[in-house]
Amino acid sequence: MKSKSVVNWKFKNLLLTFLGITSFSAVQAQTVNITGTVSESAGPLIGASILVKGPNDDMLNGTITDIDGEYTLTAEATDILVFSYIGYATQEVAVEGRTVIDVTMQEDASKLEEVVVIGYSTAKRKDLTGSIVSLKSDELDKVKPVSFEQGLAARASGVQVVSTEGGPGAGFKIRIRGGSSINASNDPLYVIDGFAINGTPQGTSVGIGNSTTSPLASMDPSTIESIEVLKDASATAIYGSRGANGVIIITTKSGKKGRADLNFDTYTSVSTLARKIDLLNAQEFVDWRNEYSPWNPDNTDDEFISAYRDQFGNNVDLNNPRVILTDWQEEITRPAKTQNYKMSMTGGSDNNSYAGSFSYITQEGIIKSTKFDRLTGNLRLDQNVTEKLKAGVNVNVGFTTTGGVVSAASENANGRSGIVTNSVLFSPAQGLTRYGDAEYDEDGRILSLRSGDISNPNRILQDNINRGKSFQSFGNVYLQYEIANGFTFKSSLRANIFQSKGQAYYSEKFGWGRSTNGRAFTNNSQGTGFTSEQNLNYRKSFGEHRFGLTAVYEQQTGNFENIIGASTGFDLPGINLDNLQSATVTLPSRSNFTDFSLRSYLARVQYDFTDRYTVNFSARYDGSSRFADGKKWGFFPSAGIAWKVYNEDFLKDNETISNLKLRASFGVTGNTAIGSYRSLASAALASTIFQGNNISTGVAIDRLANEDLTWETTSQVDVGFSLGLFDGRVSFEADYYVKNTTDLLLEVPLPSTSGFKTAFKNLGSLRNSGFEFALSTINIQKNKFSWTSDFNISFNKNKVTDLGNAEEFFIRAIGDNQITDDYIVRVGEPLGSIFGIEVEGVYSYDDFTAFEGLSNAQAAEKIYADAEAQGIPYYDVVYALKDGTVVSAGQPDASRYRPGMPKFVDQNNDGIVNSDDRTIIGNVVPEHFGGLTNNFSYGNFDLSALFSWSYGNDIYNKNIKQATAQAIPYFNKYGLVRDRWTPENTDTDVPVIWGDGDAGIAGNAYSTYVEDGSFLRLSNITFGYTLPKGILSEAGIKTVRFYAAADNLYVWTNYSGYDPDVSVGNNQLTPGLDVDSYPRARTFRIGLSVGF
Amino acid sequence: MACLFTACSETFLEENPTTFVTPNSLLVDQKGADTYLIGAYDAVQNIIGSGANGVDAWAIHWGTVAADEVVLPPWAGDRKLIYMHQLTPTNNTVRNIWENLFVALNRVNSTVDRIGAMTAEQIDIESRDRMVAEAKFLRSTINFALVSTWENIPLIKNETTSLNELEVAQSSPEEVYAFIIEDLTFAEAALEEEQGGGRATKGAAQALLGKVYLQMTGFPLNQSDKFASAEEKLAQVMESGVYDLLSSYPEVFDLDNEQSVEMVFSIGMDGPGKNEGGLLSTFYGPNGNVNNGGGWGTCFINHGFEASYDRDDVRLLNNIAKHNANDWTPEEAMTNPDARTVGQNTWRAWKWHADKPNSYPNDTPFDNPYIRYADVLLMYAEALNGQGKLTQGDIDMTVNRLRDRARLNPDALPAMVLGTQDENATALINERRHELCLEGWRRNDLIRFGKYQEAISGITQGGPNAGDPITEFQDFEMRWPIPNSEIRINPNLIQNPGY
């Protein structure tokens, strides 16, 4: 395997370089004055300490760097200077008679002293008992992702980040250690500067769209100081009620003491279509088309027969000026530009600090007219009011606009498909005849085909509208009072206000909109959230004992409301969304309001003895409005233990092992993410018509009360260890976990004789287990050249272990509206199981008595002869199957088969394949996934490369159904139809024309729609150059860095769609679905960062 | 906001939704009861008749798709399997119809129970009983559909109010029919004699009683004594003077005549864009663009059905489309023989003639006839014939009135002449097919007359690839299978024999 060999090779290299740098030399003693600058990659380091180490390893004197990172001290020429700073690797530099020694500090690879945010408090990495991944701003800043999810992807073990439909501004599905629930949310909890929001992507579509956006889409990832991913229960239980799917804590940047920085960043990028889908080209389409409609000189009026033929029956010459040729994928895409600007300012003194930034990005999508713009601003102020009292405010606002047309549509038929399906299916060659059920524009070009089912993609781009605006803000104020040394009280109030508006217009000229003379939709939604937190924190050391105590009272309320309007009938050209009163029909508005509240008491105790043994207990008691009376409260305890073996005497002086820590934890977390009011009975509006057309509004019972509805709980065991070798140059982290979710908030099927199809009950259980490994190495670290690597890989297994009274239930994915069930949740199987009919190729000549004893050529001859005799196309001639050959429910008559029809697997061996023979035909859960980052720096040059992969997962490519449908002559097809069965081309699995139509078992997914989604992606390469300092300091500039980067440079995959990183829609039970997904871009960027 | 800082009131975690009402808050006065009753009408609106976009309805699938009026193309999905008699207990359309009927039943039960429990302080008792009677009529339409289709069904008489004890057992069809008769008898007594405009009336209850009694004379109950009961009820409808035939057959299905005197009970639909539409002009409709008045090509006409019409029967022209809607208006198609250019294999069913142009894809405004006065007349003749007392006079005031109306010229379509009981029965069921086709009663009729298997034999037409439904037909397929999903979670249910 590729990844393994990379690691081996890296280890070898590492040993060589390790041996290379452990040499030193002795120089004659002589006292000198030494000056210099201590810096890190972003600029000077203030307060770094420098100690002078004498010949006997005794510390002689020392100093710290000033505001410019400069220092002065005296030492003997033979002494060694020890440079240290928290979070950075300590460096020892021999004076060797020099008087100027500049040092660039490297981050401490072992990160033991690194401070990690753990929820309501912080801890040093070495004291963690749980599994937490921490990403710092410099890792994000280097890559400059547009969204925070892109920055997180492939960088944290156990965290799977999958794109939804993939367009500009589209959301992601994030799974931390697998999905822990079925019907309640599987999305992690996001905590932004203390404010908790559910990480569920927001549905942003109006009309027929089905795209989602991240709840953090309005956030500029470059304002993030750190992202911590809390995975195990001892870390997440402190967020008890909502920690079951993991917690992602996002901390925004704050000012640093004693230094004022002004930074300007900009980049420009160009994106291009990374790969095209293989479609029949114009000639191949014409060939297929004419095979479908055989020449009949007696019927030249038939629009099908004559569409692509001259009057003699010859295939039309594509150079004929009357034939219009179009490559629709080329036609709808473009090289897309993105520009990004950001200005930020940070600074601080002894008593205050500030950080502010403003950024603007304008991103074009590679499909024409699609775009994403974002403006963000944030400001953070912290002030020491008195020695004991501290206060701060933090405001973060973002405004985004999206524009374009619908790509992922919730339905793929009846004129309601997205732009991609339209461009795939719209014929690449417009023929010579006019179709009766097509519409034409004034130039004679086809506007829409098949009664508006598919429309001209250019006209969709030109006349349809799908746009949105949203505003999101987070604000937070706090007061902190130090009651006694190490004992603080902090009171915080946080608010979140968001608002969004979506608008869509479907043109009155064609397709779906035409039937109602234009359709306009508007959706306004807004929400607010308030949290208050009262936090007591106590930290104290007594000799060898260290304590940390946290006690919190917290309350959260939130609400969401929306109003949706729709209008039809637009008579004024070009006037629609911005003048809804011009509509002749205004449909009833729909509105909705929900709210929720949560009250919590929580506490945590951290205790450390001799820096060797750490224990960590937490408990949280949560009351949620979402559950039934008397069932609202849940208790979520956790315990974690760590043994820092490296501090034991027997390892203390070990030169190889610099860190060895064993960890174990257990805890219970909950899930409330089911929406409000689910325990209550409800009635729904139910209207009907009297007297022909009078609408009367009524009410009908809609949901049964569940007076027992309560918490879904997940208990998790985690064991792991951290290992550091060679002074932190190799650090390795491994975890094994088992997560059991019980009392699932399950939408269980009820006997429908009850009058209800489903009810939310606490029933059933689910299990996730897996391994995670992360390895970071400093392969080479020389003065001018360094090379570091980070590698992570995750293995998660997911299994449904109990579904209460049911064994399984089915889910219908969006897309083609003929397929009724295509996913299944079944006991013993993982979530994300694709369900349908297994295809085992096509019927061959051998399956028929009529062809017995004939060669393939003779058999082909016979078919053509029979067709001629019967006056029908060759693909309509039927024969009898041999006795005992399996038949399909679509054609139960064994005497009406033909070779080339699809052949299905008769799972129950009853001789006929029907819906009883459906089985699991794929699973979207990868066997493993991960990422590998390599960072190089040489002098002022830096280079980084990120690979990511997923292995062993299937994708349900539902596009295939329509795009290979050989019953519909109008539509273009996927390239695989090239290899269709014909009397001559028999060595194939692709059915003959009308094969699926005649023998298919309608309403089902076939295994031919399931594809291997494994991929290896070169996600990002960034090459940067930082100007030497000397040139700049005179101009008053601290740093200037230029960089060039490429995103999504190459993907190795067998997947036939646009990209295997796909999961369209917001139904978490249909992951790995590709319907109409947005084509993926390859992006090249150049950028500039200037620091003053 | 104050609550953010302190653990103030105990109501902090309470839910007080403002987005929906509870029945308890609604059913305190007559107005609330009215509103709740409309919910019961909505419950049956889409499921009993032809359905709506995305709703698989009972009559269209049981009554028409699975009989001999239309054939289904290969792209018809689960409907094709219904047509082909390739049903298994996992068929999704069958499951949906079962589920939707029981969901509707519970909503109607809720109306019966809750309005029925209102007190004199809350509501005028007479009004209350009238509302309960309307709901009981609606309940009968559901129970009649269920027992016709599955025969062995759980008889659910009350609203479900708890998640416990949901594993009900089946009742005998006799018990279900008895309950339907009890409901309709109550309804008949409490309702007004009038054309209801989509609401249940005395006439509707009596006509449905007549229909139910007639169905009881056939498979599986075979109670021939019910012919007399049917006769009594149908005679009352005829004697009421409320209903009559319109003078022109095509006008019966006009948008202007949705609740005409011919409609004893017709389910209200309206569209487009109101979430109240049906699909009568698109599920059935000619070739051509839907917005020109065409249909979706969901089904095609059975050639044998077309051939059974007299050439000068207006119902042939009205009910079978041989034109392309892009080229001809409905009026031209009805009157101009040049319009009938479409090949036999793509003849379509057509009864509700959408305008050219129109704007309703799967959202059509046509009300869905449930019992027409023409049906009452035909049932009355059948009830008499079943007792062996049909006379030429009876025929003249029933069947021959319909033929008179359908005749395009004086020489066409001879009047029905009294024959033997068997000959009369054959003439009556053929007349029902010509008159009532696509209204969803064909399969019940065929089963009642014992002609089901005969009717679905020999449909082997090529266009488009209809297939022969009789290929593997066995007697047990007269009923539908109880959905597997239902049996799996309710061990007390017993699958119908054969499946």
PDB file of C-alpha atoms in Angstrom, chain A residues 808 810-811 819 821-826 832-837 915-922 956 1004-1006 1010:
ATOM      1  CA  GLU A 808     -35.102  -2.891   8.819  1.00  0.00           C
ATOM      2  CA  PHE A 810     -36.120   1.809   3.865  1.00  0.00           C
ATOM      3  CA  ILE A 811     -35.242   5.280   2.792  1.00  0.00           C
ATOM      4  CA  ILE A 819     -37.118   4.566  -7.474  1.00  0.00           C
ATOM      5  CA  ASP A 821     -36.455   2.632  -1.841  1.00  0.00           C
ATOM      6  CA  ASP A 822     -32.772   2.868  -2.346  1.00  0.00           C
ATOM      7  CA  TYR A 823     -31.203   2.857   1.090  1.00  0.00           C
ATOM      8  CA  ILE A 824     -31.868   0.478   3.946  1.00  0.00           C
ATOM      9  CA  VAL A 825     -31.252   0.597   7.679  1.00  0.00           C
ATOM     10  CA  ARG A 826     -30.995  -3.029   8.720  1.00  0.00           C
ATOM     11  CA  GLY A 832     -25.406   3.969   4.465  1.00  0.00           C
ATOM     12  CA  SER A 833     -26.316   0.602   2.959  1.00  0.00           C
ATOM     13  CA  ILE A 834     -27.571   0.904  -0.608  1.00  0.00           C
ATOM     14  CA  PHE A 835     -30.445  -1.393  -1.434  1.00  0.00           C
ATOM     15  CA  GLY A 836     -31.680  -2.774  -4.714  1.00  0.00           C
ATOM     16  CA  ILE A 837     -31.465  -5.447  -7.365  1.00  0.00           C
ATOM     17  CA  SER A 915     -38.766  -6.876  -5.215  1.00  0.00           C
ATOM     18  CA  ASP A 916     -38.290  -9.871  -2.880  1.00  0.00           C
ATOM     19  CA  ASP A 917     -34.840 -10.267  -4.425  1.00  0.00           C
ATOM     20  CA  ARG A 918     -33.602  -6.863  -3.395  1.00  0.00           C
ATOM     21  CA  THR A 919     -30.450  -6.958  -1.389  1.00  0.00           C
ATOM     22  CA  ILE A 920     -27.715  -4.693  -0.124  1.00  0.00           C
ATOM     23  CA  ILE A 921     -25.779  -3.651  -3.206  1.00  0.00           C
ATOM     24  CA  GLY A 922     -23.266  -1.291  -1.666  1.00  0.00           C
ATOM     25  CA  TYR A 956     -24.643   5.548  -5.179  1.00  0.00           C
ATOM     26  CA  ASN A1004     -35.653  -0.219  -7.914  1.00  0.00           C
ATOM     27  CA  ALA A1005     -32.010   0.716  -7.813  1.00  0.00           C
ATOM     28  CA  TYR A1006     -29.655  -1.641  -9.647  1.00  0.00           C
ATOM     29  CA  VAL A1010     -23.197   1.616  -7.380  1.00  0.00           C
TER      30      VAL A1010
END
